[in-house]
Each structure stands twice: as structure tokens, then as C-alpha cells.
């Protein structure tokens, strides 16, 4: 595994303008204004956080895994990574990261993938795709199934073997680890706090996360 680089933030939790606990298995859709900072905090460790970002002015312009990987020349996300949209715009930039690794290849669990990976009787289990769709259905932004794309899995460890195969390995996160981003334009953030308990991505124990937003620092 390449050396993990850790970068801490100078922002204080008490100064956040938004501070919310999201239980495991729940969805979240929230705007983040240009210049604001957004932190996802892994409260209990190894909780996979399936996340998508959209240009707030045009949901068709959304986070694009291929453009992001190409722009940084790395399949893993960490400090300094610019999250690139399908139209080539910079949605957000990762400015702090105390975990050091985030997956952008593994995708979201679904009823279908749970059936293939685990067993036919797992089909009824709640999944990230269901959480995304449920949150979209209750939103006023007009997002629909057609707006789902390959997502980021924050805190999830998906190494690639020498043969090019993806593996779902034990996580590298821990209680209190976080990733923080600065919005480079007005964006919408869609999260499924993964309910998956059949592989190591959640340490077989889905847990809550904490979501915080800060306004831009006042000009000097």
C-alpha cells in the first residue's frame, strides 16, 4: 500500500454553521455554497460513506470518477484531490484528510449486487442505491434515477491487486478520522451512509457519521 498522507484542518467544530449526525443507512441531500468547507467525520471508524456531488445550477454536471482519476493520476482520493465533474469543472477540492485513502471505483451496494456477492436471501436488505433513490424522491431539486453515477466511497479501502482485480479490504480509518473539502462552486451533496454489514467496508457494523459545514473565512 502506498504511504498514506495525513493533513489536519485548522477549522474548529464550534465554528461550524451546520453540524448534524447521520445514522447508518440514512440518506442526506444538502447544498454547499462556493467557498464553504465541508467535513465528513467517521465517528466510530471504518464507516463507508457513499457520496455524489452535483453542480447546483445543473444536476447534469455531476461528479465524474474517470475525469477525477485522470486529472490527478491516482485512483485513490486524498488531500489535494480536485473532484472533477462530467463537464470538466472543479466541484470541490480536498483540503484536509486524516484517513489518507478514499475509494472511487467500488461503487454503491444495491439489491442486485448484494444478491450476487452474498446470497439470494440478501436481496431484501437495505442498500446505498435504495438510500440514494429514496432521498432523491423526497427532494425538491428534481433529481431522479438518471442522475445516479459512479460515486465516491469515503473511508472505504478498495486495493487493486497486481492482476488488476478490486478487493474489499479492512478499512484504514478509525474513530475521529475525517475528510474535509472546499466547494469550488455551489454544489449539492448526496450521501448514503452505507448500511452494508456483509463485507469489511463497514467493519461488519454500520455506524453514524457527523457532517459539518463552515462558511468561508472572513477576508483579511
CSV table of C-alpha atoms in Angstrom, one decimal:
chain,number,residue,atom,x,y,z
A,1,UNK,CA,0.0,0.0,0.0
A,2,UNK,CA,1.4,3.5,-0.9
A,3,UNK,CA,2.3,5.7,2.0
A,4,UNK,CA,-0.8,7.4,3.4
A,5,UNK,CA,-0.5,11.2,3.8
A,6,UNK,CA,-2.4,12.8,6.6
A,7,UNK,CA,-3.4,16.5,6.7
A,8,UNK,CA,-5.2,18.1,9.6
A,9,UNK,CA,-7.7,21.0,9.4
A,10,UNK,CA,-7.4,24.2,11.4
A,11,UNK,CA,-11.2,24.6,11.5
A,12,UNK,CA,-12.9,24.3,14.9
A,13,UNK,CA,-16.1,22.3,15.2
A,14,UNK,CA,-17.7,25.0,17.4
A,15,UNK,CA,-17.5,27.5,14.5
A,16,UNK,CA,-19.4,25.3,12.0
A,17,UNK,CA,-22.7,26.7,10.6
A,18,UNK,CA,-24.1,23.2,10.1
A,19,UNK,CA,-23.5,20.2,12.4
A,20,UNK,CA,-25.5,17.0,12.0
A,21,UNK,CA,-25.3,13.3,12.9
A,22,UNK,CA,-26.4,11.0,10.1
A,23,UNK,CA,-27.3,7.5,11.3
A,24,UNK,CA,-26.1,4.4,9.4
A,25,UNK,CA,-28.4,3.5,6.5
A,26,UNK,CA,-29.8,7.0,6.1
A,27,UNK,CA,-29.6,9.4,3.1
A,28,UNK,CA,-28.7,13.1,3.1
A,29,UNK,CA,-29.1,15.8,0.4
A,30,UNK,CA,-27.8,19.2,1.2
A,31,UNK,CA,-26.4,22.3,-0.6
A,32,UNK,CA,-22.9,23.6,-0.1
A,33,UNK,CA,-22.1,27.1,-1.3
A,34,UNK,CA,-18.9,28.1,-3.1
A,35,UNK,CA,-16.2,28.8,-0.6
A,36,UNK,CA,-17.7,26.8,2.2
A,37,UNK,CA,-15.8,23.9,3.8
A,38,UNK,CA,-17.5,20.5,4.3
A,39,UNK,CA,-16.3,17.8,6.6
A,40,UNK,CA,-17.4,14.1,6.9
A,41,UNK,CA,-16.3,12.7,10.2
A,42,UNK,CA,-16.1,8.9,10.8
A,43,UNK,CA,-17.4,8.8,14.4
A,44,UNK,CA,-16.7,5.1,15.2
A,45,UNK,CA,-14.3,4.1,12.4
A,46,UNK,CA,-14.4,2.2,9.1
A,47,UNK,CA,-17.8,3.5,8.1
A,48,UNK,CA,-18.1,3.7,4.3
A,49,UNK,CA,-19.8,6.9,3.2
A,50,UNK,CA,-21.2,6.7,-0.4
A,51,UNK,CA,-21.2,10.2,-1.8
A,52,UNK,CA,-22.1,12.1,-5.0
A,53,UNK,CA,-21.8,15.8,-5.8
A,54,UNK,CA,-23.8,17.8,-8.4
A,55,UNK,CA,-23.4,21.3,-9.8
A,56,UNK,CA,-26.2,23.1,-8.0
A,57,UNK,CA,-27.1,25.0,-11.2
A,58,UNK,CA,-27.2,21.9,-13.4
A,59,UNK,CA,-27.6,18.4,-12.0
A,60,UNK,CA,-26.5,17.0,-15.4
A,61,UNK,CA,-23.0,18.3,-14.5
A,62,UNK,CA,-22.0,15.9,-11.7
A,63,UNK,CA,-19.0,14.2,-10.1
A,64,UNK,CA,-17.2,12.1,-12.6
A,65,UNK,CA,-14.9,9.3,-11.4
A,66,UNK,CA,-13.0,9.0,-14.7
A,67,UNK,CA,-12.3,12.7,-15.1
A,68,UNK,CA,-11.2,12.9,-11.4
A,69,UNK,CA,-8.8,9.9,-11.7
A,70,UNK,CA,-7.4,11.2,-15.0
A,71,UNK,CA,-6.8,14.7,-13.5
A,72,UNK,CA,-4.8,13.5,-10.5
A,73,UNK,CA,-3.3,10.4,-12.0
A,74,UNK,CA,-4.4,8.3,-9.0
A,75,UNK,CA,-7.4,6.0,-8.3
A,76,UNK,CA,-7.4,7.0,-4.6
A,77,UNK,CA,-8.6,10.3,-3.2
A,78,UNK,CA,-6.8,12.4,-0.5
A,79,UNK,CA,-5.6,15.9,0.3
A,80,UNK,CA,-5.1,18.0,-2.9
A,81,UNK,CA,-7.5,15.9,-5.0
A,82,UNK,CA,-9.8,18.0,-7.1
A,83,UNK,CA,-13.2,16.4,-7.6
A,84,UNK,CA,-13.9,17.0,-11.3
A,85,UNK,CA,-17.4,17.0,-12.9
A,86,UNK,CA,-18.7,15.3,-16.1
A,87,UNK,CA,-18.2,18.7,-17.8
A,88,UNK,CA,-14.7,19.2,-16.6
A,89,UNK,CA,-15.5,21.7,-13.8
A,90,UNK,CA,-13.9,21.5,-10.4
A,91,UNK,CA,-16.7,20.8,-7.9
A,92,UNK,CA,-14.6,20.6,-4.7
A,93,UNK,CA,-11.0,20.3,-3.5
A,94,UNK,CA,-10.0,18.0,-0.6
A,95,UNK,CA,-8.2,20.3,1.8
A,96,UNK,CA,-7.7,18.0,4.8
A,97,UNK,CA,-7.7,14.3,5.3
A,98,UNK,CA,-6.8,12.3,8.5
A,99,UNK,CA,-7.7,8.9,6.9
A,100,UNK,CA,-5.5,9.1,3.8
A,101,UNK,CA,-7.4,6.9,1.4
A,102,UNK,CA,-10.9,7.0,-0.2
A,103,UNK,CA,-12.2,4.8,-2.9
A,104,UNK,CA,-13.7,6.0,-6.2
A,105,UNK,CA,-14.0,2.6,-8.0
A,106,UNK,CA,-16.1,0.3,-5.8
A,107,UNK,CA,-19.5,1.9,-6.4
A,108,UNK,CA,-22.6,1.6,-4.3
A,109,UNK,CA,-24.2,-1.5,-2.9
A,110,UNK,CA,-27.6,-2.4,-4.4
A,111,UNK,CA,-30.2,-5.2,-4.0
A,112,UNK,CA,-28.7,-6.8,-7.1
A,113,UNK,CA,-25.0,-6.6,-6.0
A,114,UNK,CA,-26.0,-7.9,-2.5
A,115,UNK,CA,-27.6,-10.9,-4.2
A,116,UNK,CA,-24.5,-11.6,-6.4
A,117,UNK,CA,-21.9,-11.0,-3.7
A,118,UNK,CA,-23.5,-12.7,-0.8
A,119,UNK,CA,-26.7,-14.8,-1.2
A,120,UNK,CA,-30.1,-14.7,-2.8
A,121,UNK,CA,-31.8,-14.1,0.5
A,122,UNK,CA,-29.8,-10.9,1.0
A,123,UNK,CA,-31.8,-9.2,-1.8
A,124,UNK,CA,-34.3,-7.6,0.6
A,125,UNK,CA,-31.5,-5.9,2.6
A,126,UNK,CA,-31.3,-2.1,2.5
A,127,UNK,CA,-28.7,-0.7,0.2
A,128,UNK,CA,-27.0,2.6,-0.8
A,129,UNK,CA,-28.7,2.7,-4.1
A,130,UNK,CA,-32.1,2.5,-2.3
A,131,UNK,CA,-31.0,5.3,0.1
A,132,UNK,CA,-29.9,7.5,-2.9
A,133,UNK,CA,-33.2,6.9,-4.7
A,134,UNK,CA,-35.3,7.5,-1.5
A,135,UNK,CA,-33.6,10.8,-0.8
A,136,UNK,CA,-34.0,11.9,-4.4
A,137,UNK,CA,-37.7,11.1,-4.3
A,138,UNK,CA,-38.2,13.4,-1.3
A,139,UNK,CA,-36.1,16.2,-2.6
A,140,UNK,CA,-37.2,19.5,-4.4
A,141,UNK,CA,-34.1,19.6,-6.7
A,142,UNK,CA,-35.7,17.3,-9.3
A,143,UNK,CA,-33.0,14.6,-9.0
A,144,UNK,CA,-34.1,11.2,-10.4
A,145,UNK,CA,-32.6,7.7,-11.1
A,146,UNK,CA,-31.0,9.1,-14.2
A,147,UNK,CA,-28.8,11.3,-12.1
A,148,UNK,CA,-27.1,8.4,-10.3
A,149,UNK,CA,-23.5,7.9,-11.3
A,150,UNK,CA,-20.3,6.2,-10.0
A,151,UNK,CA,-19.8,7.5,-6.5
A,152,UNK,CA,-17.1,8.2,-4.0
A,153,UNK,CA,-16.7,5.8,-1.1
A,154,UNK,CA,-15.2,7.9,1.6
A,155,UNK,CA,-13.1,5.9,4.2
A,156,UNK,CA,-13.5,2.7,2.2
A,157,UNK,CA,-10.4,0.7,1.3
A,158,UNK,CA,-10.5,-1.0,-2.1
A,159,UNK,CA,-6.9,-2.0,-3.1
A,160,UNK,CA,-6.2,-3.2,-6.6
A,161,UNK,CA,-4.2,-6.4,-7.0
A,162,UNK,CA,-1.2,-6.8,-9.4
A,163,UNK,CA,-3.7,-8.6,-11.7
A,164,UNK,CA,-6.0,-5.5,-11.8
A,165,UNK,CA,-8.7,-7.0,-9.6
A,166,UNK,CA,-10.6,-5.0,-7.0
A,167,UNK,CA,-10.6,-6.3,-3.4
A,168,UNK,CA,-12.7,-5.1,-0.5
A,169,UNK,CA,-10.3,-5.0,2.4
A,170,UNK,CA,-10.3,-4.0,6.0
A,171,UNK,CA,-10.7,-0.2,6.4
A,172,UNK,CA,-7.8,2.1,7.2
A,173,UNK,CA,-10.0,4.6,9.0
A,174,UNK,CA,-10.6,4.9,12.8
A,175,UNK,CA,-12.8,6.7,15.2
A,176,UNK,CA,-12.5,10.5,14.7
A,177,UNK,CA,-10.9,10.4,11.3
A,178,UNK,CA,-12.3,12.9,8.8
A,179,UNK,CA,-12.0,14.2,5.2
A,180,UNK,CA,-12.7,17.9,4.5
A,181,UNK,CA,-13.4,19.7,1.2
A,182,UNK,CA,-13.7,23.3,0.0
A,183,UNK,CA,-16.5,23.8,-2.5
A,184,UNK,CA,-15.2,25.5,-5.7
A,185,UNK,CA,-18.7,26.2,-6.9
A,186,UNK,CA,-22.3,25.9,-5.5
A,187,UNK,CA,-22.9,22.1,-5.2
A,188,UNK,CA,-25.4,19.6,-3.9
A,189,UNK,CA,-24.1,16.7,-1.8
A,190,UNK,CA,-26.0,13.4,-1.9
A,191,UNK,CA,-24.9,10.8,0.7
A,192,UNK,CA,-25.9,7.3,1.6
A,193,UNK,CA,-24.4,6.4,4.9
A,194,UNK,CA,-23.8,2.7,3.9
A,195,UNK,CA,-25.9,0.1,5.7
A,196,UNK,CA,-23.8,-2.8,4.3
A,197,UNK,CA,-22.8,-5.3,7.0
A,198,UNK,CA,-21.6,-8.2,4.8
A,199,UNK,CA,-18.1,-7.1,3.9
A,200,UNK,CA,-15.2,-5.3,5.7
A,201,UNK,CA,-16.1,-1.8,4.3
A,202,UNK,CA,-18.1,-1.0,7.5
A,203,UNK,CA,-16.2,-3.4,9.8
A,204,UNK,CA,-19.4,-5.5,9.6
A,205,UNK,CA,-21.0,-2.8,11.8
A,206,UNK,CA,-22.6,0.2,10.1
A,207,UNK,CA,-22.3,3.3,12.3
A,208,UNK,CA,-23.3,7.0,12.3
A,209,UNK,CA,-21.3,9.8,10.8
A,210,UNK,CA,-21.0,13.6,11.6
A,211,UNK,CA,-21.5,16.2,8.8
A,212,UNK,CA,-20.2,19.8,9.3
A,213,UNK,CA,-20.1,22.9,7.2
A,214,UNK,CA,-18.2,26.1,7.7
A,215,UNK,CA,-18.6,29.5,6.0
A,216,UNK,CA,-15.6,30.9,4.1
A,217,UNK,CA,-13.1,32.7,6.3
A,218,UNK,CA,-13.7,36.4,6.5
A,219,UNK,CA,-11.4,38.5,4.2
A,220,UNK,CA,-8.3,39.8,5.9
